[in-house]
Coordinates of C-alpha atoms in Angstrom, one line a residue:
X12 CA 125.2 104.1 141.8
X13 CA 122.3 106.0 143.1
X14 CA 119.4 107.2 140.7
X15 CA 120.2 110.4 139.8
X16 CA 116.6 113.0 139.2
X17 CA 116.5 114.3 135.8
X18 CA 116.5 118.3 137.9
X19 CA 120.1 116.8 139.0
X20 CA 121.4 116.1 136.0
X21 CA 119.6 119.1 133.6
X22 CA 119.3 122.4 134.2
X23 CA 116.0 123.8 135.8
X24 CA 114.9 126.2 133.4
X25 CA 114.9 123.0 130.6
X26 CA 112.9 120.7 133.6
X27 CA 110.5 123.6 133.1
X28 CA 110.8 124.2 129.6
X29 CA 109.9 120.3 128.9
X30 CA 106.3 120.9 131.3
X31 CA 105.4 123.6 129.3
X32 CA 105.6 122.1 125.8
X33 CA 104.4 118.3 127.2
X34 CA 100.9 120.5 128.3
X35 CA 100.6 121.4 124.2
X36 CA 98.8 119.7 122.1
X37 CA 100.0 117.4 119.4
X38 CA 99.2 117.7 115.8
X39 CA 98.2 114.6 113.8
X40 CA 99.0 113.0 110.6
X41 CA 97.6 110.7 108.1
X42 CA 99.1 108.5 106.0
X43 CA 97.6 110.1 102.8
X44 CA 98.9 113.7 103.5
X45 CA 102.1 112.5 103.7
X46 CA 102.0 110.5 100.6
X47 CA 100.4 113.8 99.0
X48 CA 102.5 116.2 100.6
X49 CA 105.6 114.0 99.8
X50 CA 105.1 114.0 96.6
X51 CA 106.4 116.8 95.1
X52 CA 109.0 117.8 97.8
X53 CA 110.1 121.2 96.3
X54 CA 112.7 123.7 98.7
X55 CA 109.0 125.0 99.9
X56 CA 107.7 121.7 101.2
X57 CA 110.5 120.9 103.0
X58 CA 111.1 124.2 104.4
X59 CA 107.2 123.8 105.9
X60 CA 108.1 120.2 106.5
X61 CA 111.2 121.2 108.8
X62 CA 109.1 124.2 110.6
X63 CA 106.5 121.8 111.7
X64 CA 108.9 119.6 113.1
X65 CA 110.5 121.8 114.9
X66 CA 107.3 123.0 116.8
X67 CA 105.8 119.2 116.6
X68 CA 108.5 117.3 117.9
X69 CA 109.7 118.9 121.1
X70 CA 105.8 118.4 122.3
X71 CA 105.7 114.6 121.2
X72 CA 109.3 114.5 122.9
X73 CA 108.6 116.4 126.0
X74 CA 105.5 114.1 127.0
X75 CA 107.5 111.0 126.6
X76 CA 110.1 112.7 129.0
X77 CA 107.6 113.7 132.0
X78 CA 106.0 110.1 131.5
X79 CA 109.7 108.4 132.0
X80 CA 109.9 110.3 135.7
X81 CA 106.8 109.5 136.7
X82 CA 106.0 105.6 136.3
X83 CA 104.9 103.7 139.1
X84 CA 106.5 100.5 141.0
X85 CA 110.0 102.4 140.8
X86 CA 110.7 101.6 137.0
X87 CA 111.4 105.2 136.7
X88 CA 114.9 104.7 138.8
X89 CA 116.3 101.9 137.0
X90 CA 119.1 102.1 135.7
X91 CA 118.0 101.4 131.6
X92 CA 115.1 103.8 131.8
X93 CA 116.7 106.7 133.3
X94 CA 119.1 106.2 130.4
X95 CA 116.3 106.0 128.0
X96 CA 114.8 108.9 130.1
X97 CA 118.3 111.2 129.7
X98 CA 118.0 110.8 125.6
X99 CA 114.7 112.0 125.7
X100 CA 115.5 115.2 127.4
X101 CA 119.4 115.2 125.3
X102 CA 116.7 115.5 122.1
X103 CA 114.6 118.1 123.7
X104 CA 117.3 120.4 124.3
X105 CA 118.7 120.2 120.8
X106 CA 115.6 121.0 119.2
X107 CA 114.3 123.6 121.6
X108 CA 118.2 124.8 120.8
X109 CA 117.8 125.0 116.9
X110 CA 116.6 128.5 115.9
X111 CA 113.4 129.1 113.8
X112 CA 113.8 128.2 110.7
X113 CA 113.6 130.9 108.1
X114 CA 115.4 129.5 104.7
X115 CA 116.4 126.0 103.1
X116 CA 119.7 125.9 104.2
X117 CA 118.2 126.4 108.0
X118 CA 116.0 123.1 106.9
X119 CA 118.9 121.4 105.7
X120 CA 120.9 122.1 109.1
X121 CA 117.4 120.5 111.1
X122 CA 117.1 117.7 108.9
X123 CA 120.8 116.2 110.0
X124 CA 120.0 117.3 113.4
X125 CA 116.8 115.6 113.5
X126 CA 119.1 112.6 111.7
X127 CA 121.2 112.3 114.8
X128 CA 118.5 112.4 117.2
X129 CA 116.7 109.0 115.1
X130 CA 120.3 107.5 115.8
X131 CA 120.3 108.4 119.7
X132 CA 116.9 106.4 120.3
X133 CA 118.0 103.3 117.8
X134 CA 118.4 101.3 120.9
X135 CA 115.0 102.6 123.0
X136 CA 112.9 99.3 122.8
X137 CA 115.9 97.1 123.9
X138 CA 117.2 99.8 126.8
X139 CA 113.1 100.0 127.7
X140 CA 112.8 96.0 128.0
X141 CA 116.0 95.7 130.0
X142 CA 114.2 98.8 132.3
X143 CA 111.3 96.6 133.0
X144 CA 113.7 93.2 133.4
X145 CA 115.7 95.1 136.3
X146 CA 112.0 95.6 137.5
X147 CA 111.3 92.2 137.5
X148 CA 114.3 91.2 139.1
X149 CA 113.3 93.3 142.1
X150 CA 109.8 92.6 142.7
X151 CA 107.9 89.8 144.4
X152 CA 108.1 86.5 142.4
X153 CA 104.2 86.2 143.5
X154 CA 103.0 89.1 141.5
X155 CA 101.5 88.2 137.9
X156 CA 103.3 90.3 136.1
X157 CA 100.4 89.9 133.1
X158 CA 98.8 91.9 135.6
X159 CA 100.4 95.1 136.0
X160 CA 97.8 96.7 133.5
X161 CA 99.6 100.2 135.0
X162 CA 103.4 99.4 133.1
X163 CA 101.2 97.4 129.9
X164 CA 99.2 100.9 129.2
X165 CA 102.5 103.0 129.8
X166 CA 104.8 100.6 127.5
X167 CA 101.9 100.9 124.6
X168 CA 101.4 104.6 124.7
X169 CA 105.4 105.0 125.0
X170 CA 106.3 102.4 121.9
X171 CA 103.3 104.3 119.7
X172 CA 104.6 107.6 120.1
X173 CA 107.9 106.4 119.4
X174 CA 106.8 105.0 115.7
X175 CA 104.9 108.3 115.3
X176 CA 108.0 110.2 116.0
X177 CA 110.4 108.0 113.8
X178 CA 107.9 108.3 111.3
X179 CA 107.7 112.0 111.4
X180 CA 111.5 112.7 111.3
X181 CA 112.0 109.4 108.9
X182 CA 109.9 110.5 106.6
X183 CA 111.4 114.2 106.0
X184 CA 115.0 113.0 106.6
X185 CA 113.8 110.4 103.2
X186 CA 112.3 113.1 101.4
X187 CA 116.0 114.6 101.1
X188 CA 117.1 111.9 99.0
X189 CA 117.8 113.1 94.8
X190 CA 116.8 110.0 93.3
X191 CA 113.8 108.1 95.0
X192 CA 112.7 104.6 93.3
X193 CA 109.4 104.6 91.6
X194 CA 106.3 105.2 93.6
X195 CA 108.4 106.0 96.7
X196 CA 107.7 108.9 98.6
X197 CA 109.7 108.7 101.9
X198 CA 109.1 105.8 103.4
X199 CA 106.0 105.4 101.7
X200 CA 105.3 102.9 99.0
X201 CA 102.3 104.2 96.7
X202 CA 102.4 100.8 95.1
X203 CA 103.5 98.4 97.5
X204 CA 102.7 94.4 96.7
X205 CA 101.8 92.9 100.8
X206 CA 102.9 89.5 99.0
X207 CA 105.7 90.5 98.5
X208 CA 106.8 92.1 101.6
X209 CA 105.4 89.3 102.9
X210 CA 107.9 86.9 100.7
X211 CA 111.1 88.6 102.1
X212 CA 109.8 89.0 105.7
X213 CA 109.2 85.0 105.4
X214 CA 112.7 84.8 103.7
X215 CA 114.1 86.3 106.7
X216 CA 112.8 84.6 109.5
X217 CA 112.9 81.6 107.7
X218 CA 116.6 82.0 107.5
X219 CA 116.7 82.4 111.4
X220 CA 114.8 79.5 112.0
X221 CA 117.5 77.2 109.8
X222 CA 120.5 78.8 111.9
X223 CA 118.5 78.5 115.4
X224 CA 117.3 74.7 114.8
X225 CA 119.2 73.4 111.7
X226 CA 116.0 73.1 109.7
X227 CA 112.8 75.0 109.1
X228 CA 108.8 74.3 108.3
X229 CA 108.0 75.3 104.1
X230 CA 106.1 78.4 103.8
X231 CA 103.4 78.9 101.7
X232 CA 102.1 82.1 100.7
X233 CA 98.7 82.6 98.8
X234 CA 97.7 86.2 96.7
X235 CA 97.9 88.1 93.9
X236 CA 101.2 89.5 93.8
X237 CA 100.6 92.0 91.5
X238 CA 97.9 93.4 93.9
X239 CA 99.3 96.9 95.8
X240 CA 98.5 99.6 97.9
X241 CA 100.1 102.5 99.5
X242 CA 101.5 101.9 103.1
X243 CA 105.1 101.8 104.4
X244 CA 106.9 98.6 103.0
X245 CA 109.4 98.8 106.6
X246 CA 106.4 98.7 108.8
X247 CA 104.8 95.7 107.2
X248 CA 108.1 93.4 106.9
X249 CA 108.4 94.2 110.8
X250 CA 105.0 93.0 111.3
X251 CA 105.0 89.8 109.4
X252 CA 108.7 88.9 110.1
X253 CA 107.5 88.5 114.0
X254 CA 104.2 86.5 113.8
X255 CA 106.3 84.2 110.8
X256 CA 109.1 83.9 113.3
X257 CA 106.7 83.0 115.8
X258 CA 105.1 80.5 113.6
X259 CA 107.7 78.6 112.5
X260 CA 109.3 78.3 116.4
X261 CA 106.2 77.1 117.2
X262 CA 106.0 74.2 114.4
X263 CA 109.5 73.6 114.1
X264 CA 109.6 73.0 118.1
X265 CA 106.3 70.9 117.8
X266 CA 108.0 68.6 115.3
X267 CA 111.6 68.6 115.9
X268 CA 111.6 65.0 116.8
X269 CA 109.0 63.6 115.2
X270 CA 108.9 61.1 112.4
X271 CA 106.1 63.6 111.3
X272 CA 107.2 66.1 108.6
X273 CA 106.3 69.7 109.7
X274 CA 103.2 71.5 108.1
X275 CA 104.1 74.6 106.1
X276 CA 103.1 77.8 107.7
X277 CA 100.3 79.5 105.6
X278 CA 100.4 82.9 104.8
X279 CA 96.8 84.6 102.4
X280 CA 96.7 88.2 101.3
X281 CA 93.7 89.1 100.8
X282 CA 92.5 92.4 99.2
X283 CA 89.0 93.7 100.3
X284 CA 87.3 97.3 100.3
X285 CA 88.1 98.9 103.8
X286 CA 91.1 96.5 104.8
X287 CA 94.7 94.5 103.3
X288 CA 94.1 91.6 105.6
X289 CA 97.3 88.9 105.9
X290 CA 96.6 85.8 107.8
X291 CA 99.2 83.6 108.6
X292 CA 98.1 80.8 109.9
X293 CA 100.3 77.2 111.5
X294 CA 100.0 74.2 112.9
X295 CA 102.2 74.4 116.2
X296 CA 100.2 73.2 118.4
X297 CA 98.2 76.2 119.7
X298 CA 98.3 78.6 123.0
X299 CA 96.3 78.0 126.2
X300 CA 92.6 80.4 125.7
X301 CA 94.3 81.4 129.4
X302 CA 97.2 82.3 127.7
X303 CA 95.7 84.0 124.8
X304 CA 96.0 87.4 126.6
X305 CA 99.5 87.1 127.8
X306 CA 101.2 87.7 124.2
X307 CA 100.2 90.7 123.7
X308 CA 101.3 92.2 127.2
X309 CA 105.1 93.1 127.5
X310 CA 106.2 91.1 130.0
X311 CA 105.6 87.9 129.0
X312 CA 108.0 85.5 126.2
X313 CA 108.2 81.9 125.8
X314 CA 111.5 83.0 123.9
X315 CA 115.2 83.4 125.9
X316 CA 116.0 86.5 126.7
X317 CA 118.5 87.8 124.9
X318 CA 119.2 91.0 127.1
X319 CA 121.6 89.8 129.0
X320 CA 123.8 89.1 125.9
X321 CA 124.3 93.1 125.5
X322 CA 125.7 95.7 127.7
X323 CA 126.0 98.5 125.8
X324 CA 122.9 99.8 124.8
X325 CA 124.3 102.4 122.5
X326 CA 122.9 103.5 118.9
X327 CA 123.4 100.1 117.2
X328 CA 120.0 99.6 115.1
X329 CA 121.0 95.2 115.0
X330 CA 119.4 94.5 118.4
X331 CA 116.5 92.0 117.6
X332 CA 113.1 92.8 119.2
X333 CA 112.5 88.5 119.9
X334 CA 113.3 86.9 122.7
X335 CA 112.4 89.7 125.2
X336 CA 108.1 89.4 124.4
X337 CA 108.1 92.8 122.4
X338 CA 107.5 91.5 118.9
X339 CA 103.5 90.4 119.2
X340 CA 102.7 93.6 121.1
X341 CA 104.9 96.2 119.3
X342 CA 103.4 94.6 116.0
X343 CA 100.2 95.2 116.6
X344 CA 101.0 99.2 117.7
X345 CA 102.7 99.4 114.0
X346 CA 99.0 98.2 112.7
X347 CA 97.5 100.6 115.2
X348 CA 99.3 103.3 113.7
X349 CA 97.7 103.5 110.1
X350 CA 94.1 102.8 111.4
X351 CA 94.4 98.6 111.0
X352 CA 94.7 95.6 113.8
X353 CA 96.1 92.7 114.9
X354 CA 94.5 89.6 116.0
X355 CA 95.6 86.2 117.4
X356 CA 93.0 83.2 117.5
X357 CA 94.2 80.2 118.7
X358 CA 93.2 76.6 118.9
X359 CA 95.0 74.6 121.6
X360 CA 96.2 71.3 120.7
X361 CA 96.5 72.4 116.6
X362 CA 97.4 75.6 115.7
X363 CA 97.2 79.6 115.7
X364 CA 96.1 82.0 113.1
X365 CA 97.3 85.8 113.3
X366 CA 95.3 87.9 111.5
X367 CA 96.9 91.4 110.3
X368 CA 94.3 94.0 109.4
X369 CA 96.0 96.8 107.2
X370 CA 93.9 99.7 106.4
X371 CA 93.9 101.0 102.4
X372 CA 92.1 103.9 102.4
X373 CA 95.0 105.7 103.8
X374 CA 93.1 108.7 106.2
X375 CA 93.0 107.7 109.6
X376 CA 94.5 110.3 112.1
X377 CA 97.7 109.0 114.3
X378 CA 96.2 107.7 117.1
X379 CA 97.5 110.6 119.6
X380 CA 97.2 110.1 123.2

């Protein structure tokens, strides 16, 4: 079926609609104003909550959507991305649809609009990968794909703005709930303990390792567990579930037929001024220094590629980011996003150490683009 132009499919006057809001300019967040702002969400801070939303999000949105028809090598015509492309501008229309809002019950009609529209982009990073893998199929075995810095720069701006945005509606949608545990303020933790996040992450990929191979390495973690800080509990599991999982692949393939008994994989919190820095550290034998630079690109994975396993790219959330060479990158844009880091330093023939750099202080700006 032939690529169909977003002007083909949606109306002209919303083509023009999404220009003029992607020219605006976005408003940024920190993580401690919405801890602060969170905390006491009375009918009047939701009701300012939902009004900037509704003028916030359609900008954030719109951008994405004029960035979608314009990438270069074709990867706007394929198939996955002109999907991707289509809920973009589906989520536009509804909110440039929704009328000002003017009392709580207005906010409470946005808030499951806003719901839905988290729902329709569930399945973005999977549909996006599968974009860039009908690319790949299509292009000139020759080319280094590492080297496409064009699609690498794209992909990170596109994946950021997507955790700002699901942050953004996340957070309000949370801030509904009657009953919110202790020191949670939407999907903020004011008291969060990194070891243990970092204990149920481990837990998790742990337990994937056992059904992939039959067995897994130990893992040892090291820190004061009754150490905590405010960040968003979902954001670091995601983070440390990938480089784990990585780990422990790494070791367990190393060792899987040696008379050798793996080495644990270590993970150390440690708590300083500035920075929450988690190191987690194994002995699986290390990356190439000319390789170094290839896991944190997007189109590179020592994993199988599990895209070909799904065909419908729909709203179910239980598509896992490995295999397809997102995890390393996208982990590091989640750091990004709160003002911390993620490095990898590796020592071929050993091991690798991935250090996660978490900032506590709580007041960096999103990094808008």
């Amino acid at each position: 079926m032939a690529a169909k132009k977003a002007c083909e499919s949606f109306s002209k006057s919303l083509i023009e609609d999404v220009h003029k809001w992607g020219c605006m300019k976005q408003t940024g967040v920190s993580l401690r104003y919405m801890m602060e702002f969170g905390s006491k969400p009375t009918d009047r801070n939701l009701l300012i909550s939902g009004q900037f939303l509704h003028k916030e999000l359609p900008i954030r949105i719109a951008r994405r959507a004029i960035e979608l028809d314009t990438l270069p090598y074709g990867l706007s015509e394929k198939p996955a991305i002109l999907k991707v492309r289509d809920w973009y501008l589906d989520s536009f229309r509804d909110l440039r649809s929704f009328p000002e809002i003017k009392d709580i019950n207005d906010e409470k009609e946005f808030t499951q609009m806003i719901k839905a529209i988290k729902v329709r982009h569930n399945n973005v990073v999977p549909a996006m990968a599968l974009g860039v893998q009908q690319l790949k199929k299509g292009m000139d075995p020759k080319i280094v794909y590492e080297d496409l810095d064009e699609i690498h720069q794209f992909l990170d701006r596109f994946y950021l703005s997507r955790i700002r945005i699901r942050m953004l509606i996340g957070q309000h949608v949370e801030l509904h709930k009657p009953n919110p545990a202790p020191h949670v303020v939407g999907y903020i933790h004011t008291k969060m303990s990194p070891v243990e996040v970092a204990k149920n992450a481990s837990e998790a990929a742990r337990a994937i390792c056992l059904r992939e191979y039959g067995s897994a390495p130990d893992i040892n973690i090291y820190g004061d567990p009754r150490f905590t800080f405010p960040y968003v509990p979902t954001h670091l599991q995601l983070m440390v579930f990938e480089l784990v999982k990585n780990s422990l692949r790494a070791v367990q393939e190393l060792f899987m037929y040696s008379d050798k008994v793996a080495p644990p994989v270590r993970i150390i919190v440690a708590e300083g001024i500035e920075d929450v820095t988690i190191k987690i550290s194994d002995e699986g034998g290390g990356i190439k220094r000319s390789g170094l630079p290839k896991i944190f690109t997007y189109l590179y994975s020592t994993a199988k590629n599990p895209l070909d396993e799904y065909t419908d790219l729909g709203t179910d959330d239980r598509i896992t980011m490995a295999g397809y060479g997102y995890g390393i990158p996208i982990s590091r844009l989640y750091a990004k996003y709160f003002g911390g880091d993620l490095q990898v330093i590796s020592m071929e023939g050993y091991g690798t150490d991935a250090y996660l750099h978490l900032s506590r202080l709580g007041d960096s700006q999103e990094p808008l683009p």
